[in-house]
Coordinates of C-alpha atoms in Angstrom, one line a residue:
Chain H
X1 CA 0.0 0.0 0.0
X2 CA 2.7 2.5 1.0
X3 CA 4.7 2.0 -2.2
X4 CA 1.6 2.6 -4.2
X5 CA 1.0 5.8 -2.3
X6 CA 4.5 7.0 -3.1
X7 CA 4.3 6.1 -6.7
X8 CA 0.9 7.8 -6.9
X9 CA 2.4 10.9 -5.6
X10 CA 5.2 10.8 -8.1
X11 CA 2.6 10.5 -10.9
X12 CA 0.9 13.6 -9.6
X13 CA 4.1 15.5 -9.3
X14 CA 5.0 14.6 -12.8
X15 CA 1.6 15.7 -14.1
X16 CA 2.0 18.9 -12.1
X17 CA 5.3 19.6 -13.8
X18 CA 3.9 18.9 -17.2
X19 CA 0.9 21.2 -16.9
X20 CA 1.1 25.0 -16.9
X21 CA 2.2 26.3 -13.6
X22 CA -0.6 26.9 -11.2
X23 CA -0.8 29.9 -8.9
X24 CA 0.6 28.0 -6.0
X25 CA 4.2 26.9 -5.9
X26 CA 6.0 24.4 -3.7
X27 CA 4.0 24.6 -0.5
X28 CA 0.8 23.6 -2.3
X29 CA 2.4 20.7 -3.9
X30 CA 3.7 19.4 -0.7
X31 CA 0.3 19.7 0.9
X32 CA -1.3 17.9 -2.0
X33 CA 1.1 15.0 -1.6
X34 CA 0.5 14.8 2.1
X35 CA -3.2 14.7 1.7
X36 CA -3.4 12.1 -1.0
X37 CA -4.0 8.8 0.6
X38 CA -5.4 6.7 -2.2
X39 CA -4.2 3.2 -2.5
X40 CA -4.0 2.7 -6.2
X41 CA -2.3 4.5 -9.0
X42 CA -4.6 6.7 -11.0
X43 CA -4.2 6.8 -14.7
X44 CA -1.9 9.4 -16.1
X45 CA -4.3 10.6 -18.6
X46 CA -7.8 10.3 -17.4
X47 CA -9.3 11.5 -20.6
X48 CA -8.1 9.2 -23.4
X49 CA -9.5 8.4 -26.8
X50 CA -12.4 5.9 -26.6
X51 CA -10.4 2.9 -27.9
X52 CA -8.0 3.0 -25.0
X53 CA -10.8 3.5 -22.6
X54 CA -12.5 0.2 -23.6
X55 CA -9.7 -2.0 -22.3
X56 CA -9.6 -0.1 -19.0
X57 CA -12.4 -2.3 -17.7
X58 CA -10.1 -5.3 -17.8
X59 CA -7.6 -3.3 -15.7
X60 CA -10.1 -1.7 -13.4
X61 CA -8.6 -1.1 -10.0
X62 CA -9.2 -4.3 -8.1
X63 CA -10.9 -2.8 -5.1
X64 CA -13.5 -1.2 -7.4
X65 CA -14.1 -4.4 -9.3
X66 CA -14.4 -6.1 -6.0
X67 CA -17.1 -3.7 -5.0
X68 CA -19.0 -4.3 -8.2
X69 CA -18.8 -8.1 -8.1
X70 CA -19.6 -8.1 -4.4
X71 CA -22.8 -6.2 -5.1
X72 CA -23.7 -8.8 -7.7
X73 CA -23.0 -11.7 -5.3
X74 CA -25.0 -10.1 -2.4
X75 CA -28.0 -9.4 -4.6
X76 CA -28.2 -12.8 -6.3
X77 CA -28.5 -15.3 -3.5
X78 CA -31.1 -17.5 -5.0
X79 CA -31.3 -19.3 -8.3
X80 CA -31.7 -18.7 -11.2
X81 CA -30.2 -15.2 -10.4
X82 CA -27.1 -16.7 -8.8
X83 CA -25.9 -17.7 -12.2
X84 CA -24.7 -14.1 -12.6
X85 CA -22.0 -14.9 -10.1
X86 CA -20.9 -17.8 -12.2
X87 CA -20.9 -15.5 -15.2
X88 CA -18.7 -13.0 -13.4
X89 CA -16.3 -15.8 -12.6
X90 CA -16.0 -16.7 -16.3
X91 CA -15.3 -13.4 -17.8
X92 CA -11.5 -13.3 -17.5
X93 CA -8.8 -14.2 -15.0
X94 CA -8.9 -11.1 -12.9
X95 CA -12.7 -11.3 -12.6
X96 CA -12.4 -14.9 -11.7
X97 CA -9.8 -14.3 -9.0
X98 CA -12.0 -11.6 -7.4
X99 CA -15.2 -13.6 -7.6
X100 CA -13.6 -16.6 -6.0
X101 CA -12.4 -14.4 -3.2
X102 CA -15.9 -13.1 -2.6
X103 CA -17.9 -16.3 -2.9
X104 CA -17.9 -18.3 0.3
X105 CA -18.3 -22.1 0.6
X106 CA -21.7 -23.6 1.4
X107 CA -20.4 -24.3 4.9
X108 CA -19.8 -20.6 5.4
X109 CA -22.9 -19.1 3.8
X110 CA -25.4 -21.9 3.1
X111 CA -25.4 -21.1 -0.7
X112 CA -24.5 -23.2 -3.7
X113 CA -22.8 -21.3 -6.4
X114 CA -20.4 -23.3 -8.6
X115 CA -20.5 -27.0 -9.5
X116 CA -17.8 -27.6 -6.9
X117 CA -20.3 -26.4 -4.2
X118 CA -22.0 -29.8 -4.7
X119 CA -18.9 -31.5 -3.4
X120 CA -18.4 -29.2 -0.4
X121 CA -19.9 -29.7 3.0
X122 CA -23.1 -27.9 3.8
X123 CA -23.6 -25.4 6.7
X124 CA -23.1 -26.5 10.3
X125 CA -26.1 -24.9 11.9
X126 CA -28.8 -25.1 9.2
X127 CA -29.9 -27.5 6.5
X128 CA -29.7 -27.0 2.8
X129 CA -33.2 -28.0 1.5
X130 CA -33.6 -29.9 -1.7
X131 CA -36.0 -32.2 -3.3
X132 CA -35.7 -35.2 -5.6
X133 CA -38.0 -35.9 -8.5
X134 CA -38.3 -39.4 -9.8
X135 CA -39.2 -40.2 -13.3
X136 CA -40.1 -43.9 -13.4
X137 CA -40.4 -44.3 -17.2
X138 CA -36.7 -43.4 -17.7
X139 CA -35.4 -44.4 -14.2
X140 CA -34.2 -40.9 -13.8
X141 CA -33.8 -39.0 -10.6
X142 CA -33.3 -35.3 -10.4
X143 CA -32.0 -33.4 -7.5
X144 CA -33.2 -29.8 -7.2
X145 CA -32.3 -27.0 -4.8
X146 CA -35.6 -25.8 -3.4
X147 CA -38.3 -26.6 -0.9
X148 CA -40.6 -28.5 -3.3
X149 CA -41.9 -28.2 -6.8
X150 CA -45.0 -26.5 -5.5
X151 CA -43.2 -24.1 -3.3
X152 CA -40.1 -23.3 -5.3
X153 CA -41.4 -23.7 -8.9
X154 CA -39.2 -21.8 -11.3
X155 CA -36.8 -20.9 -8.5
X156 CA -35.7 -24.5 -8.1
X157 CA -32.2 -25.2 -9.4
X158 CA -31.4 -28.5 -11.0
X159 CA -28.2 -29.7 -9.2
X160 CA -27.6 -33.3 -10.2
X161 CA -29.3 -36.0 -12.3
X162 CA -29.0 -39.7 -11.8
X163 CA -30.0 -42.6 -14.0
X164 CA -30.5 -46.1 -12.8
X165 CA -29.0 -48.9 -14.8
X166 CA -29.7 -52.5 -14.0
X167 CA -26.8 -54.8 -14.5
X168 CA -26.6 -58.6 -14.1
X169 CA -25.4 -58.6 -10.6
X170 CA -25.9 -55.1 -9.4
X171 CA -27.7 -51.8 -10.0
X172 CA -25.8 -48.7 -10.8
X173 CA -26.9 -45.1 -10.6
X174 CA -24.8 -42.8 -12.8
X175 CA -24.7 -39.2 -11.4
X176 CA -24.2 -36.3 -13.7
X177 CA -24.2 -32.5 -13.8
X178 CA -26.0 -32.5 -17.1
X179 CA -29.7 -33.3 -17.3
X180 CA -29.3 -35.8 -20.1
X181 CA -25.7 -37.0 -20.3
X182 CA -24.7 -40.1 -18.4
X183 CA -21.6 -41.2 -20.1
X184 CA -18.6 -41.8 -17.8
X185 CA -16.4 -40.3 -20.4
X186 CA -18.2 -37.0 -20.3
X187 CA -17.0 -34.0 -18.5
X188 CA -20.3 -33.8 -16.7
X189 CA -19.9 -37.2 -15.0
X190 CA -19.7 -36.6 -11.3
X191 CA -19.8 -40.1 -9.7
X192 CA -22.0 -43.1 -9.2
X193 CA -23.6 -45.4 -6.8
X194 CA -23.4 -49.2 -7.1
X195 CA -25.3 -51.8 -5.2
X196 CA -24.4 -55.4 -4.4
X197 CA -26.4 -58.3 -5.6
X198 CA -28.8 -58.3 -2.7
X199 CA -29.4 -54.6 -2.8
X200 CA -28.4 -54.4 0.8
X201 CA -25.1 -52.5 0.4
X202 CA -24.2 -49.6 -1.8
X203 CA -21.0 -47.9 -2.6
X204 CA -20.7 -44.2 -3.6
X205 CA -17.9 -43.4 -6.0
X206 CA -16.6 -39.9 -6.7
X207 CA -15.1 -39.2 -10.2
X208 CA -12.6 -37.0 -8.5
X209 CA -10.5 -37.3 -5.4
X210 CA -12.8 -36.0 -2.6
X211 CA -10.1 -34.0 -1.0
X212 CA -9.4 -31.9 -4.0
X213 CA -6.6 -32.0 -6.6
X214 CA -4.1 -30.5 -4.1
X215 CA -3.6 -33.9 -2.4
X216 CA -3.6 -35.7 -5.7
X217 CA -0.8 -33.5 -7.0
X218 CA 1.4 -33.9 -3.9
X219 CA 0.9 -37.7 -4.2
X220 CA 2.2 -37.6 -7.7
X221 CA 5.3 -35.7 -6.7
X222 CA 5.8 -38.2 -3.9
X223 CA 5.9 -41.0 -6.2
X224 CA 8.0 -39.2 -8.8
X225 CA 5.9 -40.4 -11.7
X226 CA 6.9 -39.5 -15.1
X227 CA 4.5 -38.0 -17.6
X228 CA 3.7 -41.3 -19.2
X229 CA 1.8 -42.4 -16.1
X230 CA -0.4 -39.4 -15.9
X231 CA -3.9 -40.7 -16.7
X232 CA -5.9 -39.4 -19.6
X233 CA -8.9 -37.2 -18.9
X234 CA -11.1 -40.0 -17.8
X235 CA -12.9 -40.2 -14.5
X236 CA -11.3 -41.9 -11.6
X237 CA -13.4 -43.9 -9.1
X238 CA -12.9 -42.9 -5.5
X239 CA -14.8 -44.8 -2.8
X240 CA -16.4 -42.0 -0.7
X241 CA -18.8 -44.1 1.4
X242 CA -20.9 -47.1 1.7
X243 CA -24.6 -47.4 2.7
X244 CA -25.7 -50.7 4.3
X245 CA -29.2 -51.8 5.0
X246 CA -29.7 -54.4 7.5
X247 CA -31.2 -57.6 6.1
X248 CA -34.6 -58.2 7.5
X249 CA -35.0 -61.8 6.5
X250 CA -37.5 -62.6 9.2
X251 CA -39.7 -59.9 7.6
X252 CA -40.6 -58.5 10.9
X253 CA -42.5 -55.3 10.5
X254 CA -40.7 -52.2 11.6
X255 CA -38.3 -49.6 10.4
X256 CA -35.3 -50.8 8.6
X257 CA -31.8 -50.0 9.9
X258 CA -29.3 -48.4 7.7
X259 CA -25.7 -47.3 8.2
X260 CA -23.4 -45.2 6.2
X261 CA -19.6 -45.4 6.5
X262 CA -18.1 -42.2 5.0
X263 CA -14.7 -43.2 3.9
X264 CA -13.9 -39.7 2.8
X265 CA -15.0 -37.9 6.0
X266 CA -13.0 -38.5 9.2
X267 CA -14.8 -38.7 12.6
X268 CA -12.8 -35.7 13.5
X269 CA -15.0 -33.6 11.3
X270 CA -17.8 -33.8 13.9
X271 CA -15.5 -33.5 16.9
X272 CA -14.8 -30.2 18.6
X273 CA -12.9 -27.9 16.1
X274 CA -13.0 -30.5 13.4
X275 CA -13.2 -29.7 9.7
X276 CA -14.5 -31.8 6.8
X277 CA -12.6 -32.1 3.5
X278 CA -13.5 -29.3 1.2
X279 CA -12.4 -29.6 -2.4
X280 CA -11.8 -26.3 -4.1
X281 CA -11.0 -26.9 -7.7
X282 CA -13.1 -24.9 -10.2
X283 CA -14.8 -27.7 -12.1
X284 CA -16.3 -30.8 -10.6
X285 CA -15.3 -33.3 -13.3
X286 CA -11.6 -33.7 -14.2
X287 CA -10.3 -31.3 -16.9
X288 CA -7.1 -31.3 -18.9
X289 CA -5.7 -28.5 -16.7
X290 CA -5.9 -30.7 -13.6
X291 CA -3.6 -33.2 -15.1
X292 CA -1.4 -30.6 -16.7
X293 CA -0.7 -29.2 -13.2
X294 CA 0.2 -32.7 -12.1
X295 CA 2.8 -33.1 -14.8
X296 CA 4.3 -29.8 -14.1
X297 CA 4.5 -30.2 -10.4
X298 CA 6.8 -33.2 -10.4
X299 CA 9.2 -32.1 -7.8
X300 CA 7.7 -29.5 -5.7
X301 CA 5.3 -30.6 -2.9
X302 CA 2.1 -28.7 -3.1
X303 CA 0.4 -27.3 -0.1
X304 CA -2.4 -29.3 1.4
X305 CA -5.7 -27.4 1.2
X306 CA -7.7 -26.7 4.3
X307 CA -5.0 -28.1 6.6
X308 CA -5.9 -31.7 5.9
X309 CA -3.4 -34.4 6.7
X310 CA -1.4 -35.9 3.8
X311 CA -2.4 -39.3 2.8
X312 CA 0.9 -41.1 2.4
X313 CA -0.3 -44.5 1.5
X314 CA -2.7 -43.5 -1.2
X315 CA -1.8 -45.4 -4.4
X316 CA -1.8 -43.2 -7.3
X317 CA -2.3 -43.7 -11.0
X318 CA -4.9 -46.5 -10.6
X319 CA -8.4 -45.6 -11.7
X320 CA -10.0 -47.3 -8.7
X321 CA -9.0 -46.0 -5.3
X322 CA -9.9 -47.2 -1.9
X323 CA -9.2 -44.4 0.5
X324 CA -7.5 -46.5 3.1
X325 CA -5.6 -43.9 5.1
X326 CA -4.1 -44.7 8.4
X327 CA -3.6 -41.2 9.4
X328 CA -7.1 -39.9 8.6
X329 CA -8.4 -41.7 11.6
X330 CA -11.7 -43.5 11.8
X331 CA -14.3 -42.7 9.2
X332 CA -17.5 -41.0 10.1
X333 CA -20.4 -43.4 10.6
X334 CA -24.0 -42.3 10.1
X335 CA -26.9 -44.3 11.4
X336 CA -30.6 -43.7 10.9
X337 CA -32.4 -42.3 13.9
X338 CA -34.7 -44.8 15.4
X339 CA -38.4 -43.8 15.1
X340 CA -40.5 -44.0 18.2
X341 CA -43.6 -46.0 18.4
X342 CA -46.6 -43.8 18.7
X343 CA -49.2 -45.8 20.7
X344 CA -52.2 -43.8 19.9
X345 CA -51.5 -43.4 16.2
X346 CA -50.2 -47.0 16.1
X347 CA -47.2 -46.1 13.8
X348 CA -43.6 -45.3 13.9
X349 CA -42.8 -41.6 14.1
X350 CA -39.9 -39.4 13.4
X351 CA -39.9 -35.6 13.6
X352 CA -39.2 -34.4 10.1
X353 CA -40.2 -30.9 11.0
X354 CA -42.8 -30.7 8.3
X355 CA -40.5 -31.7 5.5
X356 CA -41.8 -35.2 5.1
X357 CA -45.5 -35.7 4.8
X358 CA -46.2 -39.2 3.4
X359 CA -45.4 -42.3 5.4
X360 CA -42.9 -44.5 3.6
X361 CA -40.4 -47.1 4.6
X362 CA -37.9 -45.0 2.5
X363 CA -38.1 -42.1 4.9
X364 CA -35.0 -41.7 7.2
X365 CA -33.0 -39.3 9.3
X366 CA -29.3 -39.9 9.6
X367 CA -27.2 -38.8 12.6
X368 CA -23.6 -39.3 13.5
X369 CA -22.9 -42.4 15.5
X370 CA -19.8 -42.5 17.6
X371 CA -18.3 -44.6 20.3
X372 CA -17.8 -42.9 23.6
X373 CA -14.1 -43.0 23.1
X374 CA -14.4 -41.0 19.9
X375 CA -15.2 -37.8 21.8
X376 CA -18.2 -36.6 19.8
X377 CA -20.6 -34.4 21.8
X378 CA -24.1 -35.6 22.5
X379 CA -25.5 -32.5 20.9
X380 CA -23.7 -33.2 17.7
X381 CA -25.0 -36.8 17.7
X382 CA -28.6 -35.4 18.0
X383 CA -28.4 -33.3 14.9
X384 CA -29.9 -34.7 11.8
X385 CA -27.2 -34.6 9.1
X386 CA -29.4 -36.0 6.3
X387 CA -33.1 -36.2 6.1
X388 CA -35.0 -37.8 3.3
X389 CA -38.7 -38.5 2.8
X390 CA -41.7 -38.6 0.6
X391 CA -44.0 -35.6 0.1
X392 CA -45.9 -36.8 -2.9
X393 CA -46.0 -39.2 -5.8
X394 CA -42.4 -39.4 -7.0
X395 CA -41.4 -36.4 -5.0
X396 CA -39.1 -36.6 -2.0
X397 CA -37.4 -34.0 0.1
X398 CA -33.7 -34.2 0.9
X399 CA -32.2 -31.9 3.5
X400 CA -28.5 -32.1 4.3
X401 CA -25.9 -30.3 6.4
X402 CA -22.3 -30.4 7.4
X403 CA -20.2 -32.6 7.1
X404 CA -22.1 -34.0 4.1
X405 CA -22.0 -32.5 0.6
X406 CA -24.9 -32.4 -1.8
X407 CA -23.3 -35.1 -4.0
X408 CA -22.8 -37.5 -1.0
X409 CA -26.3 -36.8 0.3
X410 CA -27.8 -37.5 -3.1
X411 CA -25.8 -40.8 -3.4
X412 CA -27.1 -42.0 0.0
X413 CA -30.7 -41.1 -0.8
X414 CA -30.5 -42.9 -4.2
X415 CA -29.8 -46.1 -2.4
X416 CA -33.2 -45.8 -0.9
X417 CA -34.7 -46.2 -4.3
X418 CA -33.2 -49.6 -4.9
X419 CA -33.4 -51.6 -1.7
X420 CA -34.9 -55.0 -2.3
X421 CA -37.7 -56.6 -0.4
X422 CA -35.3 -58.5 1.8
X423 CA -34.5 -55.2 3.4
X424 CA -37.9 -53.9 4.0
Chain O
X1 CA -23.5 47.6 0.8
X2 CA -21.1 45.0 2.1
X3 CA -17.6 45.5 3.3
X4 CA -14.6 43.7 2.1
X5 CA -14.9 41.3 5.0
X6 CA -18.5 40.4 4.3
X7 CA -17.8 39.7 0.7
X8 CA -15.1 37.3 1.7
X9 CA -17.4 35.6 4.1
X10 CA -20.3 35.3 1.7
X11 CA -18.1 34.0 -1.1
X12 CA -17.6 30.5 0.4
X13 CA -16.5 28.9 -2.9
X14 CA -13.8 26.5 -3.6
X15 CA -11.7 26.6 -6.8
X16 CA -10.7 23.4 -8.5
X17 CA -8.5 23.1 -11.6
X18 CA -8.9 20.1 -13.8
X19 CA -6.5 18.3 -16.1
X20 CA -7.6 20.3 -19.1
X21 CA -6.9 23.5 -17.2
X22 CA -10.4 24.6 -16.5
X23 CA -11.1 26.2 -13.3
X24 CA -14.4 25.4 -11.5
X25 CA -15.8 27.4 -8.7
X26 CA -18.0 25.4 -6.5
X27 CA -20.0 26.2 -3.4
X28 CA -18.1 25.1 -0.4
X29 CA -20.8 22.6 0.8
X30 CA -20.8 20.8 -2.6
X31 CA -17.0 20.8 -2.7
X32 CA -16.8 19.3 0.7
X33 CA -18.7 16.3 -0.6
X34 CA -15.5 15.4 -2.3
X35 CA -13.5 13.5 0.3
X36 CA -10.2 14.4 -1.4
X37 CA -11.0 18.1 -1.4
X38 CA -12.2 18.0 2.2
X39 CA -8.9 16.3 3.2
X40 CA -6.9 18.8 1.3
X41 CA -8.4 21.8 3.0
X42 CA -8.8 20.0 6.2
X43 CA -8.3 21.5 9.6
X44 CA -4.8 22.8 9.0
X45 CA -6.1 26.1 8.0
X46 CA -5.3 25.8 4.4
X47 CA -6.9 29.0 3.1
X48 CA -10.1 28.2 1.3
X49 CA -9.3 30.6 -1.5
X50 CA -6.4 28.6 -2.6
X51 CA -7.0 26.8 -5.9
X52 CA -6.7 23.0 -5.7
X53 CA -5.4 21.2 -8.7
X54 CA -7.1 17.9 -9.6
X55 CA -4.9 16.8 -12.5
X56 CA -6.5 13.4 -12.8
X57 CA -10.0 14.7 -13.5
X58 CA -11.2 16.1 -16.7
X59 CA -13.7 18.9 -16.8
X60 CA -16.3 16.6 -18.4
X61 CA -16.3 14.3 -15.4
X62 CA -16.1 17.1 -12.9
X63 CA -19.2 18.8 -14.4
X64 CA -21.1 15.6 -13.9
X65 CA -19.9 15.0 -10.4
X66 CA -20.8 18.5 -9.4
X67 CA -24.2 18.0 -10.9
X68 CA -24.7 14.8 -8.9
X69 CA -23.6 16.3 -5.6
X70 CA -25.7 19.4 -6.0
X71 CA -28.8 17.4 -6.6
X72 CA -28.0 14.8 -4.0
X73 CA -27.4 17.4 -1.4
X74 CA -30.8 18.8 -2.1
X75 CA -32.6 15.5 -1.9
X76 CA -30.9 13.8 1.0
X77 CA -32.3 16.0 3.8
X78 CA -35.8 15.6 2.3
X79 CA -35.4 11.9 2.3
X80 CA -34.7 11.9 6.0
X81 CA -37.9 13.9 6.7
X82 CA -40.6 11.7 5.2
X83 CA -41.5 8.8 2.9
X84 CA -42.2 11.1 -0.1
X85 CA -38.6 12.4 0.2
X86 CA -37.3 8.8 0.4
X87 CA -39.2 7.9 -2.7
X88 CA -37.9 10.9 -4.6
X89 CA -34.3 10.0 -3.7
X90 CA -34.9 6.4 -4.8
X91 CA -36.2 7.6 -8.1
X92 CA -33.3 9.9 -8.5
X93 CA -30.9 7.0 -8.0
X94 CA -32.8 4.9 -10.5
X95 CA -32.9 7.5 -13.2
X96 CA -29.7 9.3 -12.9
X97 CA -27.4 6.9 -14.7
X98 CA -29.9 5.6 -17.2
X99 CA -28.6 7.3 -20.3
X100 CA -24.9 6.8 -19.7
X101 CA -22.8 4.4 -21.7
X102 CA -20.6 1.9 -20.0
X103 CA -17.5 3.7 -21.1
X104 CA -18.8 6.9 -19.6
X105 CA -19.5 5.1 -16.3
X106 CA -15.9 3.9 -16.2
X107 CA -14.6 7.5 -16.6
X108 CA -16.9 8.7 -13.9
X109 CA -15.9 5.8 -11.6
X110 CA -12.3 6.7 -11.8
X111 CA -12.9 10.4 -11.3
X112 CA -15.3 9.7 -8.4
X113 CA -12.9 7.3 -6.8
X114 CA -10.0 9.8 -7.1
X115 CA -12.1 12.6 -5.6
X116 CA -13.5 10.2 -3.0
X117 CA -17.1 11.0 -3.7
X118 CA -18.5 8.0 -1.9
X119 CA -22.2 8.4 -2.6
X120 CA -21.7 8.8 -6.3
X121 CA -19.2 6.0 -6.4
X122 CA -21.8 3.7 -4.7
X123 CA -24.3 4.6 -7.3
X124 CA -21.9 4.1 -10.1
X125 CA -20.7 0.7 -8.9
X126 CA -24.3 -0.4 -8.3
X127 CA -25.2 0.7 -11.9
X128 CA -22.4 -1.5 -13.2
X129 CA -23.6 -4.4 -11.0
X130 CA -27.1 -4.0 -12.3
X131 CA -26.0 -4.0 -15.9
X132 CA -24.2 -7.3 -15.4
X133 CA -27.1 -9.0 -13.8
X134 CA -29.0 -11.5 -16.0
X135 CA -26.5 -11.4 -18.8
X136 CA -24.3 -14.0 -20.4
X137 CA -20.6 -14.1 -20.2
X138 CA -20.2 -13.1 -23.8
X139 CA -22.4 -10.1 -23.3
X140 CA -20.5 -9.0 -20.3
X141 CA -17.2 -9.3 -22.1
X142 CA -18.5 -7.3 -25.1
X143 CA -20.1 -4.7 -22.8
X144 CA -16.8 -4.0 -21.0
X145 CA -14.5 -4.7 -24.0
X146 CA -12.7 -7.5 -22.1
X147 CA -10.9 -10.1 -24.0
X148 CA -10.9 -13.6 -22.5
X149 CA -7.5 -14.6 -21.4
X150 CA -8.2 -18.3 -21.0
X151 CA -6.7 -21.1 -23.0
X152 CA -9.1 -23.0 -25.2
X153 CA -9.1 -25.9 -22.7
X154 CA -9.9 -23.6 -19.8
X155 CA -12.6 -21.9 -21.9
X156 CA -14.2 -25.3 -22.5
X157 CA -14.1 -26.3 -18.8
X158 CA -15.6 -22.9 -17.9
X159 CA -18.3 -23.4 -20.5
X160 CA -19.4 -26.5 -18.8
X161 CA -19.6 -24.8 -15.4
X162 CA -21.5 -22.1 -17.1
X163 CA -23.9 -24.6 -18.8
X164 CA -24.6 -26.2 -15.4
X165 CA -25.5 -22.8 -14.0
X166 CA -28.1 -22.3 -16.7
X167 CA -29.4 -25.9 -16.6
X168 CA -33.0 -26.3 -15.8
X169 CA -33.8 -22.7 -16.3
X170 CA -36.3 -21.9 -19.0
X171 CA -35.2 -18.4 -19.9
X172 CA -32.3 -17.8 -22.3
X173 CA -29.6 -15.4 -21.2
X174 CA -30.7 -11.9 -22.3
X175 CA -28.7 -10.8 -25.3
X176 CA -29.3 -7.3 -26.5

């Protein structure tokens, strides 16, 4: 800041000397210098021919551009208007830098802005409210940001789309950013959910490393891989979590039990002062630039984002990765909250706070489940981290919060659509 | 009728000299809306009849800034009085920048920033923000004469991000 002030004063002095002498002499100039406290260098010639003026926008003083973009971000908090923020981030590099500085993560502000927001944890003290629309004819499931089709209507934002594919021994849900593109080779491929034969256990796979490309890169430098081993731009498959439904072979009536083991989220995320992994790369699906960076950063270790621990024993280069990491600690386990039997109504009840209105065996609320030794507060274990339930024919609400991301929450909910009779 | 003393007291104007050597005489209360001018004359007893050079501001911009400040000074106290005043001020804000081109706004932003005229700068920045809203990336680039400095691959990746942002929305980005 100081250097700029000095430089600025020099500009002014020079301009002064170029112009015709004013009535005042030295003392006035000195005073002028002392009083100027601006922090940027003003242009030498404020009035230039129009062609020069055009490009000035690209070089607009950063604090002024910051002010403008901040106004856009503050005004457009709901969709579809929020796309303006994405537009600002796409104009050019300087605009992008500033926009990314301004936009906060969903955890910080409860808003989804870029596709990467879908893979970042939700807010800690409130839920992000979404709904899922099922289209039976095409086995398509659409995740929207919004309260419900009736309440949000045009303001709903399509976040992710999944298509169910039945295979010989399993069912797979392919999850995509695009409404109608489900190819794994596409840049819009985000991840998938795959069931076992019985439909009692599901695994969620992320197309990208859930901890962001920073870790990936450092791993590559660790292993000193040469450029031949850098994979092509095809999606990886990172196991982020498994959803298990208890087999109910005796077919006793009652709520089914489910459990999620989140491989990519350590239990520390819900402990005092803990943080969940938050990827921060621009796009959600892998792009050429991600791998270009990998090649170039052969020797220098890259900083780990968000202070996460390094995963030394990750094996790189293979398309399938199991995140077995000794130093991450135990993974977070989520269990569904047991409903209580309501004697008078003669049914099982869970308090969905008005977000679920139709009784269904699919409805659930997930909370963190921890051993006493794992030091997770009782209050934390009471909070519903994910809530899913029916509100109409083919419409379900999905509310999620920290430490889950929209993508993980969606994956868990999709499993609910495929459980077999043995589990109900 | 008035003595020498009275004339000096009644004068209460400030002289500013622009980059194109034009001298403007403003009423003191208007001139004091300019943070830079206020700081210049300050408390040190810099005589108010001293002419202040503002070499980074052209007379074109200064004329406009003076116009804004004069009108604004008139409307602000009324807005504090009652609802009608508030309405009038809002209308003023809404209409004041309507006719200006984006290039003109940039010139005014730089001048208002230099002179530290915060109220006008707020309005100018808000006008820019409003002009960006609901437009496509291409439109914004064209409007501000900004060339994309991305590589083709980066541009492609951004296009996908952008496509996602527009997915599921019926309306097309406004192009005019």
